[in-house]
Coordinates of C-alpha atoms in Angstrom, one line a residue:
M29 CA 22.1 28.4 -6.3
L30 CA 20.4 26.1 -3.7
N31 CA 16.7 25.6 -4.2
T32 CA 14.7 24.5 -1.3
L33 CA 11.3 22.8 -1.6
L34 CA 8.8 22.6 1.1
F35 CA 6.3 20.0 1.4
R36 CA 3.5 20.4 3.8
V37 CA 2.0 17.2 4.6
D38 CA 0.7 14.7 7.3
A39 CA 0.1 11.2 7.9
N40 CA -1.7 9.2 11.0
A41 CA -3.8 6.4 11.5
S42 CA -6.9 8.3 11.0
M43 CA -5.9 10.0 7.8
G44 CA -3.7 7.5 6.1
M45 CA -0.7 7.7 4.6
G46 CA -1.6 8.2 1.0
H47 CA -0.7 12.1 1.2
L48 CA 2.7 11.6 2.4
L49 CA 3.4 8.6 -0.2
R50 CA 2.8 10.6 -2.9
C51 CA 4.5 13.7 -1.6
L52 CA 7.6 11.1 -1.2
A53 CA 7.1 9.9 -4.8
L54 CA 7.3 13.6 -6.1
A55 CA 10.5 14.0 -3.8
Q56 CA 12.1 11.1 -5.1
A57 CA 11.7 12.1 -8.8
L58 CA 13.2 15.6 -7.8
V59 CA 16.1 14.4 -6.5
K60 CA 16.9 11.9 -8.9
K61 CA 16.2 14.7 -11.6
S62 CA 18.6 17.4 -9.3
E63 CA 21.2 14.7 -9.7
Q64 CA 21.2 14.0 -13.6
E65 CA 21.0 17.8 -13.9
Q66 CA 23.7 18.5 -11.2
T67 CA 21.8 21.1 -9.7
S68 CA 21.5 22.2 -6.1
L69 CA 18.1 21.0 -4.5
K70 CA 17.1 20.5 -0.8
I71 CA 13.7 18.5 0.2
V72 CA 12.4 19.7 3.5
F73 CA 8.6 17.9 5.0
A74 CA 7.2 20.3 7.1
V75 CA 4.8 17.6 9.1
K76 CA 3.2 17.4 12.7
A77 CA 4.9 15.2 15.2
D78 CA 2.6 11.8 15.0
T79 CA 3.8 11.8 11.2
V80 CA 7.6 11.7 12.1
S81 CA 7.8 8.0 12.9
L82 CA 5.9 7.1 9.4
C83 CA 8.6 9.0 7.7
K84 CA 11.6 7.5 9.5
Q85 CA 10.5 3.8 9.3
R86 CA 10.3 4.4 5.6
K87 CA 13.6 2.7 4.1
D88 CA 13.4 4.7 0.7
W89 CA 12.7 7.9 2.5
C90 CA 14.1 11.1 1.2
G91 CA 14.4 14.6 2.5
E92 CA 14.7 16.5 6.0
L93 CA 11.9 16.7 8.4
F94 CA 10.6 19.9 9.7
V95 CA 8.3 19.4 12.9
L96 CA 5.6 21.7 13.7
P97 CA 4.9 22.7 17.2
E98 CA 2.7 20.3 18.9
Q99 CA 0.2 23.2 20.0
L100 CA 0.5 25.2 16.9
P101 CA -3.3 26.1 15.7
Q102 CA -3.9 25.5 12.0
A103 CA -4.9 29.1 11.7
D104 CA -1.6 30.4 12.7
E105 CA 0.4 27.6 10.4
P106 CA 0.5 30.1 7.2
A107 CA 2.3 32.8 9.5
Y108 CA 4.6 30.3 10.9
L109 CA 5.2 28.7 7.6
A110 CA 6.1 32.0 5.7
A111 CA 8.7 32.7 8.7
Y112 CA 10.3 29.5 7.7
C113 CA 10.4 30.2 4.1
E114 CA 11.8 33.4 4.4
R115 CA 14.9 32.2 6.8
Q116 CA 15.6 29.1 4.5
Q117 CA 15.0 31.1 1.3
V118 CA 12.3 28.2 0.3
A119 CA 11.6 28.3 -3.7
A120 CA 8.1 26.3 -3.6
L121 CA 5.8 25.3 -1.1
I122 CA 4.1 22.1 -1.7
L123 CA 0.7 21.3 0.0
D124 CA -1.3 17.9 0.1
G125 CA -4.3 17.3 2.4
Y126 CA -7.6 17.8 2.8
Q127 CA -7.3 20.2 5.8
F128 CA -5.8 22.9 3.7
D129 CA -9.1 24.6 3.1
T130 CA -9.5 27.8 1.0
Q131 CA -8.7 30.5 3.7
Y132 CA -5.6 28.2 4.5
R133 CA -4.4 28.6 0.8
Q134 CA -5.5 32.0 0.3
T135 CA -3.4 33.1 3.3
L136 CA -0.4 30.9 2.4
S137 CA -0.4 32.5 -1.2
Y138 CA 1.0 35.9 0.0
I139 CA 4.2 34.4 0.7
A140 CA 6.9 35.0 -2.0
V141 CA 7.4 31.2 -3.1
K142 CA 5.9 29.5 -5.9
H143 CA 2.8 27.6 -4.8
I144 CA 2.0 23.9 -5.8
I145 CA -1.0 22.0 -4.8
F146 CA -2.2 18.2 -5.1
D147 CA -5.4 18.1 -5.7
D148 CA -8.0 15.1 -6.5
N149 CA -11.8 16.5 -7.2
N150 CA -11.4 20.2 -7.7
D151 CA -14.4 20.7 -5.2
S152 CA -12.7 23.1 -2.5
G153 CA -13.0 26.5 -4.1
P154 CA -10.2 28.5 -5.5
L155 CA -6.7 26.8 -5.3
F156 CA -4.3 29.9 -4.9
A157 CA -2.0 27.9 -7.0
D158 CA 0.9 28.5 -9.3
L159 CA 1.1 24.3 -10.4
V160 CA -1.8 21.8 -9.7
I161 CA -1.2 18.0 -9.8
N162 CA -3.9 15.5 -10.2
G163 CA -2.9 12.0 -12.0
A164 CA -6.4 11.1 -12.3
S165 CA -7.6 9.9 -15.9
N166 CA -10.3 12.8 -16.2
A167 CA -8.5 15.3 -14.3
Q168 CA -8.4 17.9 -17.5
Q169 CA -12.0 18.0 -17.5
L170 CA -12.4 19.5 -14.2
A171 CA -12.5 23.0 -14.7
Y172 CA -9.1 24.1 -13.0
A173 CA -9.1 27.0 -15.4
V174 CA -11.8 28.4 -12.9
S175 CA -10.1 27.3 -9.6
A176 CA -6.5 27.9 -10.9
P177 CA -6.6 30.2 -13.6
Q178 CA -3.0 31.2 -13.7
A179 CA -1.6 27.6 -12.8
V180 CA 0.7 25.6 -14.9
L181 CA -1.7 21.9 -14.9
C182 CA 0.1 18.8 -14.6
V183 CA -3.2 17.0 -14.7
G184 CA -4.1 13.7 -16.5
S185 CA -2.8 10.1 -16.3
A186 CA 0.5 11.5 -17.9
Y187 CA 1.2 13.0 -14.7
R188 CA 0.6 9.9 -12.2
L189 CA 3.0 9.9 -9.6
L190 CA 4.6 6.5 -8.2
R191 CA 7.7 5.9 -6.1
Q192 CA 10.9 4.8 -7.8
E193 CA 10.4 1.1 -6.6
F194 CA 7.5 0.7 -9.3
N195 CA 10.0 1.8 -12.1
Y196 CA 11.7 -1.6 -12.1
P197 CA 10.2 -3.9 -14.8
H198 CA 11.6 -6.9 -13.6
Y199 CA 9.0 -6.7 -10.4
K200 CA 6.3 -7.0 -13.0
L201 CA 5.8 -10.8 -13.8
E202 CA 4.0 -12.1 -16.9
W203 CA 1.1 -13.6 -16.4
Y204 CA 1.9 -17.1 -16.2
L205 CA 4.2 -16.5 -13.3
R206 CA 1.9 -14.8 -11.1
S207 CA 0.2 -16.7 -8.3
K208 CA -0.8 -14.7 -5.3
L209 CA -4.1 -13.3 -4.0
T210 CA -3.3 -9.9 -2.1
L211 CA -5.3 -7.8 0.3
V212 CA -4.0 -4.4 1.0
M213 CA -6.2 -1.8 2.9
G214 CA -3.7 1.4 2.5
G215 CA -1.1 2.5 5.4
S216 CA -3.5 2.7 7.9
D217 CA -6.8 0.9 7.2
P218 CA -8.9 3.1 9.8
R219 CA -11.9 0.9 9.5
N220 CA -10.2 -2.2 9.7
F221 CA -11.3 -3.8 6.4
S222 CA -8.3 -6.3 6.7
I223 CA -10.0 -8.1 9.9
K224 CA -13.5 -7.9 8.5
I225 CA -12.5 -9.4 5.0
L226 CA -10.7 -12.1 6.7
R227 CA -13.6 -13.0 9.2
Q228 CA -16.0 -13.2 6.4
L229 CA -13.6 -15.3 4.3
E230 CA -13.1 -17.7 7.4
Q231 CA -17.1 -18.1 7.8
Q232 CA -17.2 -18.9 3.8
G233 CA -14.6 -21.5 4.4
F234 CA -12.0 -20.1 1.9
R235 CA -9.2 -22.1 1.2
A236 CA -6.9 -20.2 -0.9
K237 CA -3.4 -18.7 0.5
I238 CA -3.8 -14.8 1.2
T239 CA -0.9 -12.4 1.3
L240 CA -2.1 -9.3 3.7
A241 CA 0.1 -6.2 3.6
T242 CA -0.4 -3.9 6.4
G243 CA 0.9 -0.1 6.3
G244 CA 3.4 1.6 9.1
A245 CA 0.1 3.3 10.4
Y246 CA -2.1 0.5 10.9
A247 CA -3.5 0.4 14.4
H248 CA -5.0 -3.0 14.8
V249 CA -1.9 -5.0 14.5
D250 CA -2.5 -7.0 17.9
E251 CA -5.9 -7.6 17.0
L252 CA -5.0 -9.4 13.8
K253 CA -2.4 -11.4 15.2
Q254 CA -5.0 -12.7 17.5
F255 CA -7.2 -13.4 15.0
L256 CA -4.7 -15.4 12.7
S257 CA -3.6 -17.3 15.8
Q258 CA -6.8 -18.8 15.9
S259 CA -7.8 -18.7 12.3
A260 CA -8.1 -21.7 9.8
L261 CA -7.2 -19.2 7.1
H262 CA -3.9 -19.5 5.3
V263 CA -2.3 -15.8 5.5
E264 CA 1.2 -14.6 5.1
H265 CA 0.9 -11.3 7.0
L266 CA 3.5 -8.6 6.1
Q267 CA 3.3 -5.7 8.4
N268 CA 4.7 -2.5 7.3
C269 CA 5.2 -3.9 3.8
Q270 CA 7.6 -1.6 1.9
T271 CA 8.0 -3.8 -1.2
M272 CA 4.4 -2.9 -2.8
A273 CA 6.0 -3.0 -6.3
E274 CA 7.3 -6.6 -6.1
L275 CA 4.1 -8.0 -4.2
F276 CA 1.9 -6.3 -6.5
G277 CA 3.9 -7.6 -9.7
Q278 CA 3.4 -11.1 -8.4
S279 CA -0.3 -11.1 -8.1
L280 CA -3.1 -12.4 -9.7
L281 CA -5.6 -10.2 -7.9
V282 CA -5.3 -7.5 -5.4
V283 CA -8.1 -6.5 -2.9
S284 CA -7.3 -3.0 -2.3
A285 CA -8.4 0.2 -1.0
A286 CA -8.9 2.9 -3.7
G287 CA -6.6 6.1 -4.1
G288 CA -3.2 6.1 -5.0
S289 CA -2.7 2.4 -4.8
Q290 CA -4.9 1.8 -8.1
F291 CA -2.1 3.9 -9.9
E292 CA 0.7 1.5 -8.6
L293 CA -1.5 -1.5 -9.1
Q294 CA -2.0 -0.5 -12.9
A295 CA 1.6 0.3 -13.2
M296 CA 2.1 -3.2 -12.4
N297 CA -0.7 -4.8 -14.7
S298 CA -2.4 -6.2 -11.4
P299 CA -6.2 -7.1 -11.8
A300 CA -7.8 -5.7 -8.7
L301 CA -11.0 -5.1 -6.8
L302 CA -10.8 -1.7 -5.4
L303 CA -12.8 -0.6 -2.3
V304 CA -13.9 3.1 -2.4
I305 CA -13.8 4.3 1.1
A306 CA -13.7 7.8 0.5
D307 CA -15.4 10.7 -1.5
N308 CA -11.9 11.8 -2.8
Q309 CA -11.3 8.3 -4.4
R310 CA -14.8 8.0 -6.5
N311 CA -13.3 10.3 -9.3
A312 CA -10.2 8.4 -10.2
T313 CA -11.8 4.8 -9.3
L314 CA -15.0 5.4 -11.8
Q315 CA -12.6 6.0 -14.3
A316 CA -10.3 3.0 -13.6
A317 CA -13.2 0.6 -13.7
K318 CA -14.0 1.8 -17.0
Q319 CA -10.6 0.6 -18.3
A320 CA -11.8 -2.7 -17.4
W321 CA -8.8 -3.9 -15.6
C322 CA -10.4 -3.4 -12.4
E323 CA -13.8 -3.5 -10.3
A324 CA -15.0 -1.4 -7.8
I325 CA -17.5 -1.6 -4.9
N326 CA -18.8 1.6 -3.1
C327 CA -17.9 1.5 0.7
I328 CA -18.2 5.2 1.7
T329 CA -21.4 4.8 3.5
E330 CA -21.5 1.0 4.4
D331 CA -18.7 -1.5 4.7
N332 CA -20.0 -3.9 2.4
I333 CA -18.3 -7.0 3.4
E334 CA -20.4 -9.6 2.4
L335 CA -20.5 -7.9 -1.3
I336 CA -16.7 -7.8 -0.9
C337 CA -16.2 -11.3 -0.5
E338 CA -18.5 -12.4 -3.0
R339 CA -17.0 -10.7 -5.6
L340 CA -13.4 -11.7 -4.4
T341 CA -14.0 -15.2 -4.1
D342 CA -16.1 -15.2 -7.9
L343 CA -13.0 -13.6 -9.5
W344 CA -10.5 -15.4 -8.0
S345 CA -12.2 -18.5 -9.4
K346 CA -12.3 -17.1 -12.9
H347 CA -8.5 -16.8 -14.3
Q348 CA -9.5 -16.2 -17.6
Q349 CA -11.5 -13.1 -16.7
L350 CA -8.3 -12.0 -14.4
E351 CA -6.4 -12.7 -17.3
L352 CA -8.3 -10.4 -19.6
M353 CA -8.4 -7.9 -16.8
H354 CA -4.4 -8.1 -16.9
D355 CA -4.2 -7.9 -20.5
N356 CA -6.3 -4.6 -20.6
C357 CA -4.3 -3.0 -17.8
K358 CA -1.2 -4.0 -19.9
S359 CA -2.7 -2.1 -23.0
L360 CA -2.7 1.0 -21.2
P361 CA 0.0 3.6 -21.7
Q362 CA 2.7 3.8 -19.1
H363 CA 3.9 7.1 -18.0
D364 CA 6.6 8.6 -15.8
G365 CA 4.4 11.1 -14.5
A366 CA 6.7 11.7 -11.5
S367 CA 9.3 13.0 -13.7
K368 CA 7.5 14.9 -15.6
V369 CA 5.9 16.9 -12.7
A370 CA 9.5 17.1 -11.4
D371 CA 10.5 18.7 -14.7
C372 CA 7.3 21.3 -14.5
I373 CA 8.5 22.1 -10.8
L374 CA 12.0 22.9 -11.8
Q375 CA 11.4 24.8 -14.6
L376 CA 8.7 26.9 -12.3
I377 CA 11.5 27.7 -9.9
S378 CA 14.1 28.2 -12.2
Q379 CA 11.8 31.3 -13.7
R380 CA 11.2 32.5 -10.3
S381 CA 15.0 32.7 -9.5
K382 CA 15.8 34.9 -12.9

């Protein structure tokens, strides 16, 4: 029996790519698990038109694309998805995005599929889910028994989702082999922290070489190129970088937007300065900072560029402290969370088919 799993997720320059990439990590794990167990599985991503190019430019993409009509109101999406699920005999519908509010989820809940949801803070009301995914360290304390009382809970650090590239141990260099100072502000960097930080470092006369990685949804490439062409900074720019595991594994220090990247950084034992730029990132980042492998700066209401560059230059000058952060990171348990979540989903849909 062919089991079809439908992901409903979007990515663009304003919302970033984090939701899409963690769905991709789960899709990759599901495909791998299905191949190992020789089961029939079909992965489909239901996305808006502006997400399509970001999917197609991924070298590690897996799954088919189902593009929603451009003029389809969000209030009409559940009925549209319900019709698709019935036609394609979808086994499970996986939601990831803050645009899918309580009313949207409740309307979807009447579709005869298994309902799976990615969540970060459990602060959006009833989830109407059969399975909940949250890889934050303290996710088990977020009262999912109230918001999703019947759900299977894939919550806590054992269920962190990483794309398959982060499973290659040879990318994870020992401390004495690392050399890079890396700056990465996510897939879109909507507030353009990349240029703001570089401008401040230039004003300070910073001289170390910087590797800047920007994502496929980064909208300021021309402005960045113009700046770099006139700057005295030593910057290697990697546009639409898709080798993040290798890059993180070579880094002495990474300055990064918080969010899903922090799980990738921890997996690669990479000391980090994490910038919290959205409320949904606060919970997991505070927990990570307590583990002493990273530092966090609150940038939700203001950019704090001077503070960022002050901490960056201070940490970069203290390799002994960075090595301690690396060791703290290395001592944390490593989990193949994507595989564990894939197991739970496949078990869930197998119960449905009985």
